[in-house]
Structures are given as structure tokens and as C-alpha cells.
PDB file of C-alpha atoms in Angstrom:
ATOM      1  CA  MET A   1      -6.984 -22.035 -46.517  1.00 49.00           C
ATOM      2  CA  LYS A   2      -9.847 -21.836 -43.850  1.00 46.00           C
ATOM      3  CA  LYS A   3      -8.759 -25.150 -42.632  1.00 47.00           C
ATOM      4  CA  ARG A   4      -5.134 -24.000 -42.275  1.00 51.00           C
ATOM      5  CA  SER A   5      -6.280 -20.853 -40.374  1.00 50.00           C
ATOM      6  CA  PHE A   6      -8.236 -23.111 -38.073  1.00 41.00           C
ATOM      7  CA  LEU A   7      -5.250 -25.302 -37.290  1.00 41.00           C
ATOM      8  CA  ARG A   8      -3.032 -22.414 -36.615  1.00 50.00           C
ATOM      9  CA  LEU A   9      -5.720 -20.914 -34.274  1.00 42.00           C
ATOM     10  CA  PHE A  10      -6.211 -24.316 -32.508  1.00 40.00           C
ATOM     11  CA  ALA A  11      -2.309 -24.518 -32.026  1.00 41.00           C
ATOM     12  CA  CYS A  12      -2.161 -21.187 -30.442  1.00 42.00           C
ATOM     13  CA  PHE A  13      -4.955 -22.224 -28.049  1.00 42.00           C
ATOM     14  CA  PHE A  14      -3.302 -25.392 -27.293  1.00 39.00           C
ATOM     15  CA  ALA A  15       0.150 -23.650 -26.659  1.00 38.00           C
ATOM     16  CA  LEU A  16      -1.611 -21.070 -24.408  1.00 39.00           C
ATOM     17  CA  PHE A  17      -3.236 -24.038 -22.527  1.00 39.00           C
ATOM     18  CA  LEU A  18      -0.038 -25.655 -21.921  1.00 36.00           C
ATOM     19  CA  LEU A  19       1.589 -22.467 -20.581  1.00 38.00           C
ATOM     20  CA  VAL A  20      -1.291 -21.908 -18.178  1.00 38.00           C
ATOM     21  CA  PHE A  21      -1.259 -25.487 -17.042  1.00 36.00           C
ATOM     22  CA  SER A  22       2.539 -25.458 -16.576  1.00 37.00           C
ATOM     23  CA  PHE A  23       2.243 -22.086 -14.483  1.00 36.00           C
ATOM     24  CA  SER A  24      -0.311 -23.588 -12.274  1.00 39.00           C
ATOM     25  CA  ALA A  25       1.577 -26.748 -11.782  1.00 38.00           C
ATOM     26  CA  CYS A  26       4.610 -24.813 -10.586  1.00 40.00           C
ATOM     27  CA  ASN A  27       2.592 -22.636  -8.169  1.00 42.00           C
ATOM     28  CA  GLU A  28       0.855 -25.602  -6.864  1.00 43.00           C
ATOM     29  CA  LYS A  29       4.053 -26.883  -5.294  1.00 46.00           C
ATOM     30  CA  ILE A  30       4.222 -23.946  -3.095  1.00 75.00           C
ATOM     31  CA  SER A  31       0.405 -23.743  -2.184  1.00 88.00           C
ATOM     32  CA  ALA A  32      -0.645 -23.816   1.403  1.00 89.00           C
ATOM     33  CA  GLU A  33      -2.040 -27.317   0.977  1.00 93.00           C
ATOM     34  CA  TYR A  34       1.040 -28.509  -0.643  1.00 95.00           C
ATOM     35  CA  LEU A  35       3.338 -27.284   2.162  1.00 95.00           C
ATOM     36  CA  GLN A  36       1.031 -28.468   4.870  1.00 95.00           C
ATOM     37  CA  SER A  37       1.224 -31.941   3.097  1.00 96.00           C
ATOM     38  CA  LEU A  38       4.989 -31.856   3.415  1.00 97.00           C
ATOM     39  CA  VAL A  39       4.601 -31.063   7.134  1.00 97.00           C
ATOM     40  CA  HIS A  40       2.277 -33.978   7.588  1.00 96.00           C
ATOM     41  CA  ASP A  41       4.571 -36.463   5.687  1.00 97.00           C
ATOM     42  CA  ILE A  42       7.486 -35.309   8.061  1.00 97.00           C
ATOM     43  CA  ALA A  43       5.283 -35.629  11.259  1.00 96.00           C
ATOM     44  CA  TYR A  44       3.845 -39.058  10.406  1.00 95.00           C
ATOM     45  CA  ASN A  45       6.877 -40.971   9.406  1.00 95.00           C
ATOM     46  CA  PRO A  46       6.505 -44.492  10.810  1.00 94.00           C
ATOM     47  CA  ASP A  47      10.355 -44.795  10.810  1.00 94.00           C
ATOM     48  CA  VAL A  48      10.648 -42.537  13.720  1.00 94.00           C
ATOM     49  CA  ALA A  49       7.303 -42.854  15.260  1.00 88.00           C
ATOM     50  CA  PHE A  50       8.553 -43.596  18.743  1.00 90.00           C
ATOM     51  CA  SER A  51      10.813 -40.610  19.061  1.00 93.00           C
ATOM     52  CA  SER A  52       9.645 -37.587  21.285  1.00 92.00           C
ATOM     53  CA  ASN A  53      12.036 -35.365  19.563  1.00 95.00           C
ATOM     54  CA  PRO A  54      10.599 -33.173  16.723  1.00 95.00           C
ATOM     55  CA  TYR A  55      13.982 -32.491  15.276  1.00 96.00           C
ATOM     56  CA  THR A  56      14.353 -36.453  14.795  1.00 97.00           C
ATOM     57  CA  TYR A  57      11.278 -36.270  12.525  1.00 97.00           C
ATOM     58  CA  ILE A  58      12.574 -33.277  10.583  1.00 97.00           C
ATOM     59  CA  GLU A  59      16.213 -34.893  10.055  1.00 97.00           C
ATOM     60  CA  ALA A  60      14.447 -38.066   8.906  1.00 97.00           C
ATOM     61  CA  LYS A  61      12.769 -36.233   6.211  1.00 97.00           C
ATOM     62  CA  ARG A  62      15.282 -33.500   5.724  1.00 97.00           C
ATOM     63  CA  GLU A  63      14.721 -33.200   1.816  1.00 97.00           C
ATOM     64  CA  LEU A  64      10.960 -32.413   2.668  1.00 97.00           C
ATOM     65  CA  TYR A  65      11.938 -29.852   5.244  1.00 98.00           C
ATOM     66  CA  ASP A  66      14.249 -28.133   3.056  1.00 97.00           C
ATOM     67  CA  GLU A  67      11.716 -27.994   0.395  1.00 97.00           C
ATOM     68  CA  ILE A  68       9.548 -26.142   2.901  1.00 97.00           C
ATOM     69  CA  LEU A  69      12.450 -23.685   3.692  1.00 97.00           C
ATOM     70  CA  SER A  70      13.100 -22.985  -0.018  1.00 96.00           C
ATOM     71  CA  ALA A  71       9.290 -21.626  -0.083  1.00 94.00           C
ATOM     72  CA  GLY A  72      10.276 -18.789   2.115  1.00 92.00           C
ATOM     73  CA  ASP A  73       7.605 -16.344   2.701  1.00 88.00           C
ATOM     74  CA  ASP A  74       4.938 -18.490   1.157  1.00 91.00           C
ATOM     75  CA  ALA A  75       5.708 -20.935   3.873  1.00 94.00           C
ATOM     76  CA  LEU A  76       5.165 -18.221   6.440  1.00 91.00           C
ATOM     77  CA  LYS A  77       1.843 -17.169   4.908  1.00 88.00           C
ATOM     78  CA  ALA A  78       0.637 -21.090   4.891  1.00 92.00           C
ATOM     79  CA  PHE A  79       1.709 -21.701   8.510  1.00 94.00           C
ATOM     80  CA  LEU A  80       0.995 -18.677  10.491  1.00 92.00           C
ATOM     81  CA  PRO A  81      -2.962 -19.017  10.143  1.00 89.00           C
ATOM     82  CA  VAL A  82      -2.633 -22.593  11.364  1.00 92.00           C
ATOM     83  CA  LEU A  83      -0.362 -21.530  14.285  1.00 93.00           C
ATOM     84  CA  ARG A  84      -2.794 -18.769  15.196  1.00 90.00           C
ATOM     85  CA  SER A  85      -5.654 -21.259  15.286  1.00 88.00           C
ATOM     86  CA  GLY A  86      -4.184 -22.796  18.487  1.00 86.00           C
ATOM     87  CA  GLU A  87      -2.443 -25.789  17.018  1.00 82.00           C
ATOM     88  CA  ALA A  88       0.211 -27.208  19.341  1.00 83.00           C
ATOM     89  CA  GLY A  89       1.020 -30.822  18.197  1.00 92.00           C
ATOM     90  CA  LEU A  90       3.957 -32.209  16.367  1.00 95.00           C
ATOM     91  CA  ASP A  91       2.740 -30.746  13.005  1.00 96.00           C
ATOM     92  CA  ALA A  92       2.576 -27.246  14.504  1.00 96.00           C
ATOM     93  CA  TYR A  93       6.173 -27.477  16.115  1.00 97.00           C
ATOM     94  CA  ILE A  94       7.549 -28.495  12.486  1.00 97.00           C
ATOM     95  CA  MET A  95       5.632 -25.458  11.085  1.00 97.00           C
ATOM     96  CA  ALA A  96       7.047 -23.126  13.931  1.00 97.00           C
ATOM     97  CA  ALA A  97      10.650 -24.549  13.426  1.00 97.00           C
ATOM     98  CA  ALA A  98      10.346 -23.798   9.644  1.00 97.00           C
ATOM     99  CA  CYS A  99       8.910 -20.334  10.308  1.00 96.00           C
ATOM    100  CA  ALA A 100      11.744 -19.624  12.857  1.00 96.00           C
ATOM    101  CA  GLU A 101      14.335 -20.465  10.221  1.00 96.00           C
ATOM    102  CA  ILE A 102      12.767 -18.524   7.523  1.00 94.00           C
ATOM    103  CA  SER A 103      12.015 -15.458   9.562  1.00 91.00           C
ATOM    104  CA  GLY A 104      15.017 -15.567  11.746  1.00 92.00           C
ATOM    105  CA  VAL A 105      12.677 -15.024  14.916  1.00 92.00           C
ATOM    106  CA  GLY A 106      13.655 -17.664  17.429  1.00 93.00           C
ATOM    107  CA  LYS A 107      16.092 -19.256  15.117  1.00 91.00           C
ATOM    108  CA  ASP A 108      18.562 -19.686  17.964  1.00 90.00           C
ATOM    109  CA  GLY A 109      15.919 -20.917  20.454  1.00 88.00           C
ATOM    110  CA  GLY A 110      14.035 -19.200  23.198  1.00 91.00           C
ATOM    111  CA  TRP A 111      10.851 -21.253  22.588  1.00 95.00           C
ATOM    112  CA  ALA A 112       9.793 -24.923  23.328  1.00 95.00           C
ATOM    113  CA  SER A 113       6.423 -25.041  21.664  1.00 95.00           C
ATOM    114  CA  ALA A 114       4.603 -23.658  18.702  1.00 95.00           C
ATOM    115  CA  PRO A 115       2.584 -21.183  20.775  1.00 94.00           C
ATOM    116  CA  GLN A 116       5.766 -19.860  22.378  1.00 95.00           C
ATOM    117  CA  TRP A 117       7.365 -19.369  19.020  1.00 95.00           C
ATOM    118  CA  LEU A 118       4.213 -17.430  17.775  1.00 93.00           C
ATOM    119  CA  ASP A 119       4.264 -15.236  20.948  1.00 92.00           C
ATOM    120  CA  LEU A 120       7.897 -14.518  19.973  1.00 92.00           C
ATOM    121  CA  TYR A 121       7.049 -13.837  16.332  1.00 91.00           C
ATOM    122  CA  GLU A 122       4.105 -11.498  17.078  1.00 86.00           C
ATOM    123  CA  ASN A 123       6.019  -9.488  19.738  1.00 85.00           C
ATOM    124  CA  ARG A 124       9.058  -9.136  17.679  1.00 84.00           C
ATOM    125  CA  GLU A 125      10.559  -5.664  16.943  1.00 83.00           C
ATOM    126  CA  VAL A 126       9.902  -4.730  13.287  1.00 80.00           C
ATOM    127  CA  TYR A 127      10.250  -1.369  11.507  1.00 85.00           C
ATOM    128  CA  VAL A 128       7.260  -0.599   9.418  1.00 87.00           C
ATOM    129  CA  PRO A 129       7.741   2.479   7.088  1.00 88.00           C
ATOM    130  CA  LYS A 130       5.278   5.364   7.180  1.00 89.00           C
ATOM    131  CA  ILE A 131       3.150   5.678   3.998  1.00 87.00           C
ATOM    132  CA  SER A 132       5.161   8.719   3.060  1.00 86.00           C
ATOM    133  CA  GLU A 133       8.373   6.668   3.035  1.00 88.00           C
ATOM    134  CA  LEU A 134       7.476   3.986   0.499  1.00 86.00           C
ATOM    135  CA  ASP A 135       9.239   5.751  -2.513  1.00 81.00           C
ATOM    136  CA  GLY A 136      11.872   3.175  -3.457  1.00 81.00           C
ATOM    137  CA  TYR A 137      10.314   0.216  -1.635  1.00 85.00           C
ATOM    138  CA  SER A 138       9.765  -2.829  -3.763  1.00 88.00           C
ATOM    139  CA  GLU A 139       6.720  -4.937  -3.323  1.00 89.00           C
ATOM    140  CA  LYS A 140       8.873  -7.729  -1.775  1.00 87.00           C
ATOM    141  CA  LYS A 141      10.584  -5.309   0.681  1.00 88.00           C
ATOM    142  CA  LEU A 142       7.347  -3.961   1.718  1.00 90.00           C
ATOM    143  CA  GLU A 143       5.700  -7.368   2.292  1.00 88.00           C
ATOM    144  CA  GLU A 144       8.587  -8.512   4.313  1.00 85.00           C
ATOM    145  CA  ALA A 145       8.114  -5.297   6.562  1.00 87.00           C
ATOM    146  CA  LEU A 146       4.332  -5.832   7.004  1.00 90.00           C
ATOM    147  CA  LEU A 147       4.016  -9.687   6.832  1.00 88.00           C
ATOM    148  CA  GLY A 148       2.381 -10.977  10.108  1.00 86.00           C
ATOM    149  CA  ILE A 149       1.482  -7.512  11.689  1.00 88.00           C
ATOM    150  CA  SER A 150      -2.191  -7.052  12.498  1.00 89.00           C
ATOM    151  CA  GLU A 151      -4.725  -4.667  10.705  1.00 92.00           C
ATOM    152  CA  SER A 152      -5.064  -2.504  13.803  1.00 91.00           C
ATOM    153  CA  ASN A 153      -1.228  -1.959  13.722  1.00 90.00           C
ATOM    154  CA  VAL A 154      -1.328  -1.173  10.008  1.00 93.00           C
ATOM    155  CA  HIS A 155      -4.137   1.520  10.741  1.00 94.00           C
ATOM    156  CA  ASP A 156      -2.217   2.848  13.582  1.00 92.00           C
ATOM    157  CA  ILE A 157       0.972   3.534  11.395  1.00 91.00           C
ATOM    158  CA  TRP A 158      -0.690   4.393   8.152  1.00 93.00           C
ATOM    159  CA  GLY A 159      -4.068   5.712   9.238  1.00 93.00           C
ATOM    160  CA  GLU A 160      -7.415   4.935   7.776  1.00 93.00           C
ATOM    161  CA  PRO A 161      -7.199   3.224   4.194  1.00 94.00           C
ATOM    162  CA  ASP A 162      -8.283   5.197   1.213  1.00 92.00           C
ATOM    163  CA  GLY A 163     -10.391   2.071   0.159  1.00 92.00           C
ATOM    164  CA  HIS A 164     -11.260  -1.599   0.820  1.00 92.00           C
ATOM    165  CA  LEU A 165     -11.159  -4.628  -1.328  1.00 89.00           C
ATOM    166  CA  SER A 166     -14.417  -6.217  -2.421  1.00 82.00           C
ATOM    167  CA  GLY A 167     -14.777  -9.755  -1.805  1.00 77.00           C
ATOM    168  CA  LEU A 168     -11.489 -10.028   0.134  1.00 80.00           C
ATOM    169  CA  TRP A 169     -10.231  -8.738   3.480  1.00 90.00           C
ATOM    170  CA  GLY A 170      -7.814  -6.067   2.463  1.00 94.00           C
ATOM    171  CA  ASP A 171      -7.087  -2.275   2.527  1.00 95.00           C
ATOM    172  CA  ILE A 172      -6.018   0.123  -0.281  1.00 94.00           C
ATOM    173  CA  TYR A 173      -3.716   2.915   0.446  1.00 93.00           C
ATOM    174  CA  LYS A 174      -2.654   5.583  -1.962  1.00 91.00           C
ATOM    175  CA  ILE A 175       1.297   6.167  -1.698  1.00 88.00           C
ATOM    176  CA  ASP A 176       2.278   9.516  -0.942  1.00 81.00           C
ATOM    177  CA  GLY A 177       4.010  11.264  -3.797  1.00 78.00           C
ATOM    178  CA  MET A 178       3.573   8.416  -6.196  1.00 80.00           C
ATOM    179  CA  ASP A 179       0.988   7.385  -8.735  1.00 85.00           C
ATOM    180  CA  LYS A 180       0.734   3.968  -7.076  1.00 90.00           C
ATOM    181  CA  TYR A 181      -1.452   2.073  -4.453  1.00 91.00           C
ATOM    182  CA  ALA A 182      -0.331  -0.417  -1.872  1.00 93.00           C
ATOM    183  CA  ILE A 183      -2.924  -3.160  -1.405  1.00 94.00           C
ATOM    184  CA  VAL A 184      -2.544  -5.050   1.926  1.00 95.00           C
ATOM    185  CA  TYR A 185      -4.217  -8.472   2.203  1.00 94.00           C
ATOM    186  CA  TYR A 186      -5.146  -9.955   5.546  1.00 92.00           C
ATOM    187  CA  ASP A 187      -5.898 -13.506   6.742  1.00 88.00           C
ATOM    188  CA  SER A 188      -8.884 -14.683   8.567  1.00 85.00           C
ATOM    189  CA  ASN A 189      -7.358 -13.617  11.782  1.00 85.00           C
ATOM    190  CA  GLY A 190      -6.702 -10.136  10.797  1.00 90.00           C
ATOM    191  CA  TYR A 191      -2.836 -10.470  10.198  1.00 89.00           C
ATOM    192  CA  VAL A 192      -0.955  -9.297   6.985  1.00 91.00           C
ATOM    193  CA  MET A 193      -0.801 -12.125   4.665  1.00 89.00           C
ATOM    194  CA  GLY A 194       0.531 -10.298   1.543  1.00 90.00           C
ATOM    195  CA  VAL A 195       0.964  -6.824  -0.330  1.00 93.00           C
ATOM    196  CA  LYS A 196       0.708  -5.664  -3.907  1.00 92.00           C
ATOM    197  CA  ILE A 197       1.780  -2.266  -5.338  1.00 91.00           C
ATOM    198  CA  ASN A 198      -0.234  -1.302  -8.253  1.00 89.00           C
ATOM    199  CA  GLU A 199      -0.005   1.651 -10.719  1.00 85.00           C
ATOM    200  CA  ALA A 200      -2.883   4.193 -10.231  1.00 76.00           C
ATOM    201  CA  GLU A 201      -5.423   3.949 -12.942  1.00 67.00           C
TER     202      GLU A 201
END
């Protein structure tokens, strides 16, 4: 009887392990490292190594580029910190091209280098709701509104936060009229990289 119980318990733990492993494997495909590796594979394609046109590289590995586009905001979060670090080579141009298509900023041109696209993106017009206007905003919609703006801009619009994250760079705001908090995460350059909405405890 004890042996049977032990086997059942072992089977449950094994099933849980497989579930966690599968979840991790799925998320790994859209990690920053994975997305940057796709860019590297596009940029260092020996079949088009003599071309000076970035879009020749993109079209030669279109399936990889489409995979980047399908990552959506995850690609923006992965590439924006790299672009803000001053990268300006072929890798950076491919990242900027993908970000342009995903965000819609500069999708129809108006830039010729990664720094130029970044300037367009960071000076784009974007509506950020006031903290009193968040009722009805989903986490995804709020993240889309805040993604890429600076910490100082968040503070200008929402005021001083009600708290700060411990061990991470982020602010905590109580949402007016709701038993919820908005948690805003910043990257190492001080720009919004993610938003979570949590129930107040």
C-alpha cells in the first residue's frame, strides 16, 4: 500500500516537472537571448555577405524575421535596451526594422539607421492615461501605452509612486477607485519594459 502511494506521489511530481519544463521551453523561444540569436543568424548569413542592403539579409532569412515579428512586444522589450546602448551596425538595423513593424513607428520610413529609428520611437506621440483613468484598462492595454517611455515621464503623469520594488527597478501605484495596484518595471536605462496589474492584498 505504501509502495503504491509512493508511486502515485512520484508520478504526480514527474508530471509537474514535465509541465514546468514544457512551460520553460515555450517561454525560452521568446526570451531576449533567443530573439537576439535570430537577429544574429539573419545578419551573419554567408549567402548574402556581400550585400550592403539590410533588407537583402532579412528576405534571405524571412522565416526567422517573421518569427521575430510574431514575438510582438517581447521583441520590443528585447531590442530597445540594445538600441539604447548605441548599437548601430547591421544587427541593430534589423532590430530597428522589426521594432518599426511591431510598433508601427517608422513602419513607412523616415529613418535610415537604428539611432534614427530610436529617435523617432522615443519622440512619438503617445497617450498615457492618468492613474484615475485606469478602470477598464487591461494589463496588456496599459503596457502598450507605457512601453518605452521613461521613468521621469511616468512620474510626471502619475506622480510619485506609492512604493518601489525590492531588488528590481520598478514603481508601485495604487489604482484610484480600485483594489488593484499597477507595477511598472524599468530596464537598465530607465525606460518602461513591462507592466503588471495585481489585486491589493
